[in-house]
């Protein structure tokens, strides 16, 4: 009931507030005193404060509430402008209140609409996650272009409302899962990152995923291997880390969830370094088990140029903590030829549950940094995530392909929540919760 009353009040009160000088003039003509005018203003403001913040079915964060308020402010500013144009034809033309009243009222209305609209745009740009950097820049650049700014703003408001509904559903789900053991697996989780990253303290490779898993009862640890170490070198780090986790928790085994090259590092540790008895399951996400066609093209570059680039990467990542970076070898291990040899030398270990997942982009512009490799892989191997084809990502029990309901798709980075963004039709955090929940169901 309150929601309907708020809409009715919104339609009636906003034009009155934006046209207070005109309302005062009309009340003065009708013989109302100053006290009546003050009471009118107080009623308008009190009603607006009471009905404005109505939209909330579940408890959501302050950021989300501010984002929703921004959309409502923007709509209010646009509605105020439309109402003002209508008043000009219905009131000013037929019942001219005088030049002074007309001028003051127009200035007051324009300032009010512009202020409300600006506040809404500012809140949307600052708080929304779905807009992304490109859309934010586009909003700022088109702010002063008539008609275009209106279309862009309406599009942004639609995205904001979709994000708000998504956050409400997530908040409701979290409320139902308070103190939940949904992800409390028998064995702790060891999350193994891919190439080019490290497990940093203040920037988590896995985004919001580990926190959500812990909230639902999981014990989460990290592989702590190097960013550009070779498979053999990183497997040694993973082996050490597994022993540390077992000693710390007192458990007999661990569950490994690995992304990209991390899946190859983990497979080598399990198969060739004797970690099979200590690993219950290995889940690989977008891992190039059969290589990456883009790397095949990259390996055709002049040897001197490739080694020069590799030396630059090695120097850079040695400063970030890599003890033995080897960009040249680590990247060459992604080639289809090297991968075929790797699969022959690294067989699956009986008793370890292997499963895999993949994702796919739907268009080259879904992820601009991956547009070129996506286009190179698409004609040869079909659907891919911008680096790894679906065929290459399949290993063990293949569980399926992640995408979303829009034309964007889910890229190699989206599957690990790299951008901390939510996409329509795909909840990356909930995806991992379900993956771990299924591991629990299987007794791992």
Short mmCIF file of C-alpha atoms in Angstrom, two decimals:
data_model
loop_
_atom_site.label_atom_id
_atom_site.label_comp_id
_atom_site.label_asym_id
_atom_site.label_seq_id
_atom_site.Cartn_x
_atom_site.Cartn_y
_atom_site.Cartn_z
CA UNK A 1 0.00 0.00 0.00
CA UNK A 2 2.79 2.36 0.92
CA UNK A 3 4.48 1.82 -2.45
CA UNK A 4 1.33 2.94 -4.32
CA UNK A 5 0.88 5.93 -2.02
CA UNK A 6 4.50 6.90 -2.62
CA UNK A 7 3.97 6.88 -6.39
CA UNK A 8 0.83 9.01 -6.11
CA UNK A 9 2.57 11.42 -3.77
CA UNK A 10 5.58 11.55 -6.07
CA UNK A 11 3.41 12.52 -9.06
CA UNK A 12 1.57 15.25 -7.14
CA UNK A 13 4.21 16.67 -4.80
CA UNK A 14 7.23 17.00 -7.06
CA UNK A 15 5.69 19.54 -9.47
CA UNK A 16 4.42 21.50 -6.44
CA UNK A 17 7.89 21.60 -4.85
CA UNK A 18 9.57 22.64 -8.10
CA UNK A 19 6.95 25.38 -8.57
CA UNK A 20 6.73 26.78 -5.03
CA UNK A 21 6.84 30.43 -6.17
CA UNK A 22 3.86 29.80 -8.44
CA UNK A 23 2.04 27.93 -5.66
CA UNK A 24 2.67 30.82 -3.24
CA UNK A 25 1.37 33.32 -5.79
CA UNK A 26 -1.77 31.26 -6.33
CA UNK A 27 -2.35 30.91 -2.58
CA UNK A 28 -1.85 34.64 -2.19
CA UNK A 29 -4.45 35.30 -4.89
CA UNK A 30 -6.87 33.04 -3.03
CA UNK A 31 -6.25 34.98 0.17
CA UNK A 32 -4.07 32.52 2.08
CA UNK A 33 -1.68 33.91 4.67
CA UNK A 34 1.99 33.27 5.36
CA UNK A 35 1.13 30.62 7.97
CA UNK A 36 -0.85 28.64 5.41
CA UNK A 37 2.06 28.85 2.99
CA UNK A 38 4.51 27.55 5.61
CA UNK A 39 2.16 24.69 6.49
CA UNK A 40 1.93 23.82 2.79
CA UNK A 41 5.73 23.68 2.47
CA UNK A 42 6.09 21.55 5.61
CA UNK A 43 3.44 19.10 4.42
CA UNK A 44 5.17 18.76 1.03
CA UNK A 45 8.60 18.18 2.56
CA UNK A 46 7.37 15.86 5.32
CA UNK A 47 5.39 13.77 2.85
CA UNK A 48 8.32 13.56 0.46
CA UNK A 49 10.71 12.48 3.24
CA UNK A 50 8.22 9.84 4.40
CA UNK A 51 7.37 8.36 1.01
CA UNK A 52 10.62 8.80 -0.92
CA UNK A 53 12.79 5.98 0.52
CA UNK A 54 10.13 3.33 0.05
CA UNK A 55 11.88 0.84 -2.24
CA UNK A 56 13.33 -1.90 -0.02
CA UNK A 57 12.00 -5.42 0.31
CA UNK A 58 15.18 -6.77 1.89
CA UNK A 59 18.14 -5.28 3.73
CA UNK A 60 20.76 -4.24 1.21
CA UNK A 61 24.05 -2.41 1.64
CA UNK A 62 24.40 1.36 1.89
CA UNK A 63 25.99 1.43 -1.57
CA UNK A 64 22.94 -0.26 -3.10
CA UNK A 65 20.51 2.04 -1.29
CA UNK A 66 22.44 5.09 -2.48
CA UNK A 67 22.45 3.67 -6.01
CA UNK A 68 18.66 3.19 -5.93
CA UNK A 69 18.25 6.71 -4.55
CA UNK A 70 20.36 7.99 -7.45
CA UNK A 71 18.02 6.36 -9.97
CA UNK A 72 15.00 7.84 -8.19
CA UNK A 73 16.62 11.29 -8.12
CA UNK A 74 17.35 11.03 -11.85
CA UNK A 75 13.78 9.98 -12.59
CA UNK A 76 12.56 12.82 -10.36
CA UNK A 77 14.63 15.36 -12.25
CA UNK A 78 13.36 14.11 -15.62
CA UNK A 79 9.75 14.03 -14.41
CA UNK A 80 10.13 17.55 -12.99
CA UNK A 81 11.33 18.83 -16.36
CA UNK A 82 8.44 17.16 -18.18
CA UNK A 83 5.94 18.53 -15.65
CA UNK A 84 7.41 22.02 -16.03
CA UNK A 85 7.00 21.95 -19.80
CA UNK A 86 3.37 20.86 -19.35
CA UNK A 87 2.74 23.68 -16.84
CA UNK A 88 4.10 26.23 -19.27
CA UNK A 89 1.37 25.37 -21.76
CA UNK A 90 -1.45 24.78 -19.27
CA UNK A 91 -0.80 27.56 -16.75
CA UNK A 92 1.62 30.20 -17.97
CA UNK A 93 -0.05 30.65 -21.38
CA UNK A 94 -3.64 30.87 -20.10
CA UNK A 95 -3.12 32.45 -16.67
CA UNK A 96 -0.04 34.65 -16.80
CA UNK A 97 0.97 35.30 -13.19
CA UNK A 98 3.20 38.23 -14.06
CA UNK A 99 6.73 38.59 -15.34
CA UNK A 100 8.40 38.61 -11.92
CA UNK A 101 6.56 35.54 -10.62
CA UNK A 102 7.06 33.77 -13.94
CA UNK A 103 10.81 34.47 -14.00
CA UNK A 104 11.37 33.52 -10.35
CA UNK A 105 9.35 30.33 -10.74
CA UNK A 106 11.19 29.25 -13.91
CA UNK A 107 14.58 29.85 -12.28
CA UNK A 108 13.51 27.97 -9.14
CA UNK A 109 12.14 25.04 -11.19
CA UNK A 110 15.22 24.81 -13.41
CA UNK A 111 17.60 24.89 -10.44
CA UNK A 112 15.53 22.26 -8.61
CA UNK A 113 15.30 19.89 -11.59
CA UNK A 114 18.96 20.31 -12.48
CA UNK A 115 20.08 19.77 -8.87
CA UNK A 116 17.99 16.63 -8.46
CA UNK A 117 19.10 15.27 -11.83
CA UNK A 118 22.78 16.02 -11.13
CA UNK A 119 22.60 14.37 -7.73
CA UNK A 120 21.04 11.28 -9.32
CA UNK A 121 23.68 11.05 -12.05
CA UNK A 122 26.47 11.50 -9.50
CA UNK A 123 25.14 8.75 -7.23
CA UNK A 124 24.66 6.37 -10.16
CA UNK A 125 28.19 6.93 -11.47
CA UNK A 126 29.78 6.57 -8.04
CA UNK A 127 27.86 3.56 -6.70
CA UNK A 128 26.82 1.31 -9.61
CA UNK A 129 29.02 -1.69 -10.39
CA UNK A 130 27.33 -2.74 -13.61
CA UNK A 131 28.07 0.50 -15.42
CA UNK A 132 31.78 -0.21 -15.69
CA UNK A 133 34.47 2.31 -16.60
CA UNK A 134 33.51 2.68 -20.27
CA UNK A 135 29.83 3.43 -19.56
CA UNK A 136 30.77 5.89 -16.82
CA UNK A 137 33.06 7.80 -19.16
CA UNK A 138 30.38 7.78 -21.85
CA UNK A 139 27.83 9.22 -19.41
CA UNK A 140 30.20 12.03 -18.43
CA UNK A 141 31.10 12.83 -22.05
CA UNK A 142 27.49 12.87 -23.29
CA UNK A 143 26.07 14.75 -20.32
CA UNK A 144 25.82 18.01 -22.29
CA UNK A 145 24.51 16.58 -25.58
CA UNK A 146 20.71 16.99 -25.86
CA UNK A 147 18.62 13.86 -26.51
CA UNK A 148 21.74 11.65 -26.36
CA UNK A 149 22.17 12.38 -22.65
CA UNK A 150 18.50 11.46 -22.10
CA UNK A 151 18.87 8.10 -23.85
CA UNK A 152 22.11 7.32 -21.97
CA UNK A 153 20.57 8.29 -18.63
CA UNK A 154 17.48 6.12 -19.18
CA UNK A 155 19.74 3.20 -20.12
CA UNK A 156 21.84 3.75 -16.96
CA UNK A 157 18.70 3.87 -14.81
CA UNK A 158 17.55 0.56 -16.28
CA UNK A 159 20.89 -1.05 -15.44
CA UNK A 160 20.71 0.37 -11.93
CA UNK A 161 17.23 -1.03 -11.32
CA UNK A 162 18.35 -4.44 -12.59
CA UNK A 163 21.36 -4.30 -10.27
CA UNK A 164 19.14 -3.28 -7.37
CA UNK A 165 16.78 -6.22 -7.93
CA UNK A 166 19.81 -8.54 -8.19
CA UNK A 167 21.22 -7.22 -4.90
CA UNK A 168 17.83 -7.63 -3.22
CA UNK A 169 17.62 -11.26 -4.27
CA UNK A 170 21.17 -11.84 -3.08
CA UNK A 171 20.42 -10.16 0.26
CA UNK A 172 17.33 -12.33 0.70
CA UNK A 173 19.38 -15.44 -0.05
CA UNK A 174 22.07 -14.45 2.43
CA UNK A 175 19.41 -13.84 5.05
CA UNK A 176 18.16 -17.40 4.60
CA UNK A 177 21.73 -18.72 4.83
CA UNK A 178 22.76 -17.03 8.06
CA UNK A 179 25.28 -19.30 9.81
CA UNK A 180 24.83 -21.76 6.94
CA UNK A 181 27.09 -24.79 6.50
CA UNK A 182 26.21 -25.10 2.82
CA UNK A 183 29.90 -24.93 1.82
CA UNK A 184 31.37 -26.69 4.86
CA UNK A 185 33.15 -29.45 3.00
CA UNK A 186 34.82 -32.41 4.65
CA UNK A 187 38.21 -31.18 3.46
CA UNK A 188 39.47 -27.57 3.25
CA UNK A 189 39.61 -25.70 -0.07
CA UNK A 190 42.88 -24.65 -1.69
CA UNK A 191 42.26 -22.05 -4.40
CA UNK A 192 45.02 -21.92 -7.03
CA UNK A 193 45.37 -18.83 -9.21
CA UNK A 194 46.35 -18.62 -12.86
CA UNK A 195 49.26 -17.08 -14.74
CA UNK A 196 50.29 -13.45 -14.27
CA UNK A 197 48.91 -13.02 -10.75
CA UNK A 198 49.91 -13.68 -7.17
CA UNK A 199 47.91 -14.26 -4.00
CA UNK A 200 48.16 -10.73 -2.66
CA UNK A 201 46.90 -9.68 0.73
CA UNK A 202 44.99 -6.58 -0.34
CA UNK A 203 43.85 -7.63 -3.82
CA UNK A 204 42.28 -11.04 -3.93
CA UNK A 205 42.62 -12.86 -7.25
CA UNK A 206 39.22 -14.49 -6.66
CA UNK A 207 37.33 -11.28 -5.92
CA UNK A 208 34.32 -11.65 -3.64
CA UNK A 209 34.23 -15.45 -3.95
CA UNK A 210 36.37 -16.54 -0.94
CA UNK A 211 34.49 -14.29 1.45
CA UNK A 212 31.14 -15.72 0.33
CA UNK A 213 32.46 -19.28 0.65
CA UNK A 214 33.71 -18.59 4.19
CA UNK A 215 30.37 -17.02 5.09
CA UNK A 216 28.72 -20.30 4.11
CA UNK A 217 31.05 -22.46 6.17
CA UNK A 218 34.03 -23.18 3.89
CA UNK A 219 37.66 -23.23 5.01
CA UNK A 220 39.60 -21.39 2.29
CA UNK A 221 43.35 -21.37 1.63
CA UNK A 222 45.46 -20.31 -1.35
CA UNK A 223 48.11 -22.00 -3.49
CA UNK A 224 50.63 -19.16 -3.11
CA UNK A 225 52.54 -20.19 -6.23
CA UNK A 226 54.36 -17.74 -8.47
CA UNK A 227 52.85 -15.58 -11.19
CA UNK A 228 55.16 -16.67 -14.02
CA UNK A 229 56.75 -19.80 -12.65
CA UNK A 230 56.85 -22.90 -14.83
CA UNK A 231 54.39 -25.71 -14.20
CA UNK A 232 57.04 -27.81 -12.47
CA UNK A 233 58.23 -24.93 -10.28
CA UNK A 234 54.72 -23.85 -9.27
CA UNK A 235 53.72 -27.45 -8.56
CA UNK A 236 56.46 -27.55 -5.92
CA UNK A 237 54.92 -24.48 -4.26
CA UNK A 238 51.49 -26.10 -4.31
CA UNK A 239 52.91 -29.27 -2.79
CA UNK A 240 54.40 -27.27 0.09
CA UNK A 241 51.18 -25.38 0.54
CA UNK A 242 49.08 -28.56 0.72
CA UNK A 243 51.32 -29.94 3.47
CA UNK A 244 51.01 -26.65 5.37
CA UNK A 245 47.22 -26.73 5.14
CA UNK A 246 47.06 -30.36 6.27
CA UNK A 247 49.30 -29.62 9.22
CA UNK A 248 47.29 -26.55 10.17
CA UNK A 249 43.84 -28.13 9.89
CA UNK A 250 44.63 -31.70 10.88
CA UNK A 251 42.72 -32.97 7.83
CA UNK A 252 43.94 -35.84 5.67
CA UNK A 253 43.12 -34.27 2.29
CA UNK A 254 42.25 -31.02 0.52
CA UNK A 255 39.93 -29.95 -2.29
CA UNK A 256 41.63 -27.90 -4.99
CA UNK A 257 39.83 -25.30 -7.11
CA UNK A 258 42.15 -23.98 -9.81
CA UNK A 259 41.77 -21.41 -12.56
CA UNK A 260 43.57 -21.28 -15.91
CA UNK A 261 47.23 -22.38 -15.66
CA UNK A 262 46.66 -23.12 -11.98
CA UNK A 263 44.82 -26.24 -13.08
CA UNK A 264 47.93 -27.50 -14.88
CA UNK A 265 50.14 -26.66 -11.88
CA UNK A 266 47.77 -28.57 -9.61
CA UNK A 267 47.53 -31.57 -11.94
CA UNK A 268 51.32 -31.87 -12.00
CA UNK A 269 51.52 -31.66 -8.20
CA UNK A 270 48.89 -34.38 -7.83
CA UNK A 271 50.25 -36.73 -10.48
CA UNK A 272 54.03 -36.23 -10.50
CA UNK A 273 54.84 -34.94 -7.01
CA UNK A 274 52.95 -37.54 -5.02
CA UNK A 275 50.07 -35.35 -3.82
CA UNK A 276 47.41 -37.80 -5.00
CA UNK A 277 46.82 -39.33 -1.54
CA UNK A 278 46.34 -35.84 -0.08
CA UNK A 279 43.91 -34.45 -2.66
CA UNK A 280 40.24 -35.45 -2.60
CA UNK A 281 39.13 -33.46 -5.65
CA UNK A 282 40.51 -31.15 -8.31
CA UNK A 283 38.13 -28.66 -9.92
CA UNK A 284 39.52 -26.72 -12.85
CA UNK A 285 37.95 -23.49 -14.14
CA UNK A 286 38.75 -22.49 -17.75
CA UNK A 287 42.04 -24.40 -17.70
CA UNK A 288 43.77 -24.93 -21.10
CA UNK A 289 44.20 -28.69 -20.72
CA UNK A 290 44.69 -29.03 -24.47
CA UNK A 291 46.52 -25.77 -24.97
CA UNK A 292 45.67 -22.34 -26.27
CA UNK A 293 45.60 -21.57 -29.99
CA UNK A 294 46.48 -17.94 -29.33
CA UNK A 295 49.78 -19.05 -27.79
CA UNK A 296 50.49 -21.07 -30.93
CA UNK A 297 50.31 -17.80 -32.89
CA UNK A 298 52.41 -15.96 -30.30
CA UNK A 299 55.13 -18.61 -30.50
CA UNK A 300 55.53 -17.73 -34.18
CA UNK A 301 56.89 -14.30 -33.26
CA UNK A 302 60.61 -13.66 -33.85
CA UNK A 303 62.63 -15.46 -31.18
CA UNK A 304 64.61 -12.37 -30.23
CA UNK A 305 61.47 -10.27 -29.77
CA UNK A 306 59.77 -12.97 -27.68
CA UNK A 307 62.76 -13.31 -25.38
CA UNK A 308 62.98 -9.52 -25.01
CA UNK A 309 59.36 -9.36 -23.91
CA UNK A 310 59.93 -12.32 -21.59
CA UNK A 311 62.93 -10.61 -19.97
CA UNK A 312 60.82 -7.51 -19.28
CA UNK A 313 58.09 -9.58 -17.63
CA UNK A 314 60.65 -11.54 -15.58
CA UNK A 315 62.25 -8.35 -14.22
CA UNK A 316 58.87 -6.85 -13.39
CA UNK A 317 57.44 -9.86 -11.58
CA UNK A 318 60.63 -10.53 -9.67
CA UNK A 319 59.91 -7.22 -7.97
CA UNK A 320 56.41 -8.42 -7.10
CA UNK A 321 57.76 -11.46 -5.26
CA UNK A 322 58.46 -14.13 -7.89
CA UNK A 323 61.69 -15.93 -6.95
CA UNK A 324 62.13 -17.68 -10.26
CA UNK A 325 59.98 -16.06 -12.99
CA UNK A 326 60.26 -17.70 -16.40
CA UNK A 327 57.80 -16.01 -18.76
CA UNK A 328 59.27 -17.65 -21.86
CA UNK A 329 58.87 -21.25 -20.68
CA UNK A 330 55.65 -20.69 -18.74
CA UNK A 331 53.84 -19.23 -21.76
CA UNK A 332 55.21 -21.79 -24.21
CA UNK A 333 53.70 -24.50 -22.00
CA UNK A 334 50.27 -23.28 -23.16
CA UNK A 335 50.91 -24.30 -26.76
CA UNK A 336 48.83 -27.18 -28.12
CA UNK A 337 51.97 -29.22 -28.84
CA UNK A 338 53.35 -28.83 -25.31
CA UNK A 339 49.91 -29.55 -23.85
CA UNK A 340 49.63 -32.82 -25.75
CA UNK A 341 52.98 -33.91 -24.35
CA UNK A 342 51.97 -32.73 -20.87
CA UNK A 343 48.78 -34.82 -20.91
CA UNK A 344 50.77 -37.91 -21.83
CA UNK A 345 53.25 -37.40 -19.00
CA UNK A 346 50.74 -36.31 -16.34
CA UNK A 347 47.97 -38.92 -16.08
CA UNK A 348 45.06 -38.68 -13.68
CA UNK A 349 45.54 -40.29 -10.28
CA UNK A 350 42.99 -42.97 -9.28
CA UNK A 351 41.05 -41.91 -6.20
CA UNK A 352 41.15 -38.21 -7.04
CA UNK A 353 37.90 -36.73 -8.35
CA UNK A 354 38.59 -34.57 -11.42
CA UNK A 355 35.95 -32.15 -12.72
CA UNK A 356 36.04 -29.10 -14.96
CA UNK A 357 34.02 -26.04 -15.95
CA UNK A 358 34.25 -23.58 -18.84
CA UNK A 359 32.76 -20.23 -19.80
CA UNK A 360 32.33 -18.43 -23.10
CA UNK A 361 32.24 -14.92 -24.49
CA UNK A 362 29.51 -14.24 -27.04
CA UNK A 363 31.07 -11.32 -28.90
CA UNK A 364 34.62 -9.93 -29.37
CA UNK A 365 33.62 -6.71 -27.62
CA UNK A 366 32.47 -8.61 -24.54
CA UNK A 367 35.97 -8.10 -23.15
CA UNK A 368 38.10 -5.66 -25.16
CA UNK A 369 41.44 -6.95 -23.83
CA UNK A 370 40.54 -10.45 -25.03
CA UNK A 371 38.97 -9.45 -28.36
CA UNK A 372 42.01 -10.39 -30.48
CA UNK A 373 42.62 -13.87 -29.01
CA UNK A 374 38.86 -14.52 -29.06
CA UNK A 375 38.75 -13.85 -32.80
CA UNK A 376 41.81 -16.03 -33.40
CA UNK A 377 40.43 -19.00 -31.48
CA UNK A 378 36.81 -18.79 -32.67
CA UNK A 379 37.32 -20.03 -36.28
CA UNK A 380 39.53 -22.94 -35.18
CA UNK A 381 37.93 -24.22 -31.98
CA UNK A 382 34.60 -22.44 -31.71
CA UNK A 383 33.25 -20.93 -28.49
CA UNK A 384 35.85 -19.72 -26.02
CA UNK A 385 36.33 -17.36 -23.09
CA UNK A 386 38.82 -15.10 -24.86
CA UNK A 387 41.80 -17.38 -24.15
CA UNK A 388 40.63 -20.97 -23.66
CA UNK A 389 38.19 -22.88 -25.85
CA UNK A 390 35.46 -25.01 -24.37
CA UNK A 391 37.08 -28.12 -25.85
CA UNK A 392 40.42 -27.32 -24.22
CA UNK A 393 38.82 -26.62 -20.83
CA UNK A 394 37.21 -30.07 -20.57
CA UNK A 395 38.94 -32.50 -18.23
CA UNK A 396 37.64 -35.26 -16.02
CA UNK A 397 33.91 -34.95 -15.43
CA UNK A 398 32.91 -31.91 -17.46
CA UNK A 399 30.14 -30.00 -15.69
CA UNK A 400 29.15 -27.46 -18.33
CA UNK A 401 29.64 -23.98 -19.76
CA UNK A 402 28.84 -20.72 -17.99
CA UNK A 403 27.40 -17.77 -19.86
CA UNK A 404 24.71 -15.18 -19.24
CA UNK A 405 21.39 -14.13 -20.72
CA UNK A 406 22.75 -11.12 -22.58
CA UNK A 407 25.09 -10.76 -25.55
CA UNK A 408 28.17 -10.25 -23.41
CA UNK A 409 28.94 -13.74 -22.18
CA UNK A 410 31.44 -14.62 -19.44
CA UNK A 411 35.14 -14.13 -20.14
CA UNK A 412 38.30 -15.74 -18.78
CA UNK A 413 38.53 -13.03 -16.13
CA UNK A 414 34.82 -12.82 -15.33
CA UNK A 415 34.78 -16.42 -14.11
CA UNK A 416 37.03 -15.46 -11.17
CA UNK A 417 35.23 -12.16 -10.41
CA UNK A 418 38.25 -10.20 -11.61
CA UNK A 419 36.28 -6.97 -12.14
CA UNK A 420 33.98 -7.44 -9.11
CA UNK A 421 31.00 -6.91 -11.42
CA UNK A 422 27.62 -8.63 -11.65
CA UNK A 423 26.22 -9.64 -15.02
CA UNK A 424 22.58 -10.18 -15.95
CA UNK A 425 21.85 -13.89 -15.89
CA UNK A 426 25.08 -14.91 -14.15
CA UNK A 427 26.04 -14.65 -10.47
CA UNK A 428 29.69 -15.60 -10.17
CA UNK A 429 29.66 -15.74 -6.37
CA UNK A 430 26.59 -17.97 -6.24
CA UNK A 431 28.18 -20.16 -8.94
CA UNK A 432 31.11 -21.02 -6.68
CA UNK A 433 28.84 -21.54 -3.70
CA UNK A 434 26.95 -24.16 -5.70
CA UNK A 435 30.19 -25.77 -6.94
CA UNK A 436 31.47 -26.17 -3.39
CA UNK A 437 28.03 -27.29 -2.16
CA UNK A 438 28.11 -30.10 -4.73
CA UNK A 439 31.57 -31.13 -3.50
CA UNK A 440 30.11 -31.36 -0.03
CA UNK A 441 27.24 -33.52 -1.31
CA UNK A 442 29.77 -35.90 -2.86
CA UNK A 443 31.48 -36.30 0.53
CA UNK A 444 34.56 -34.22 -0.25
#
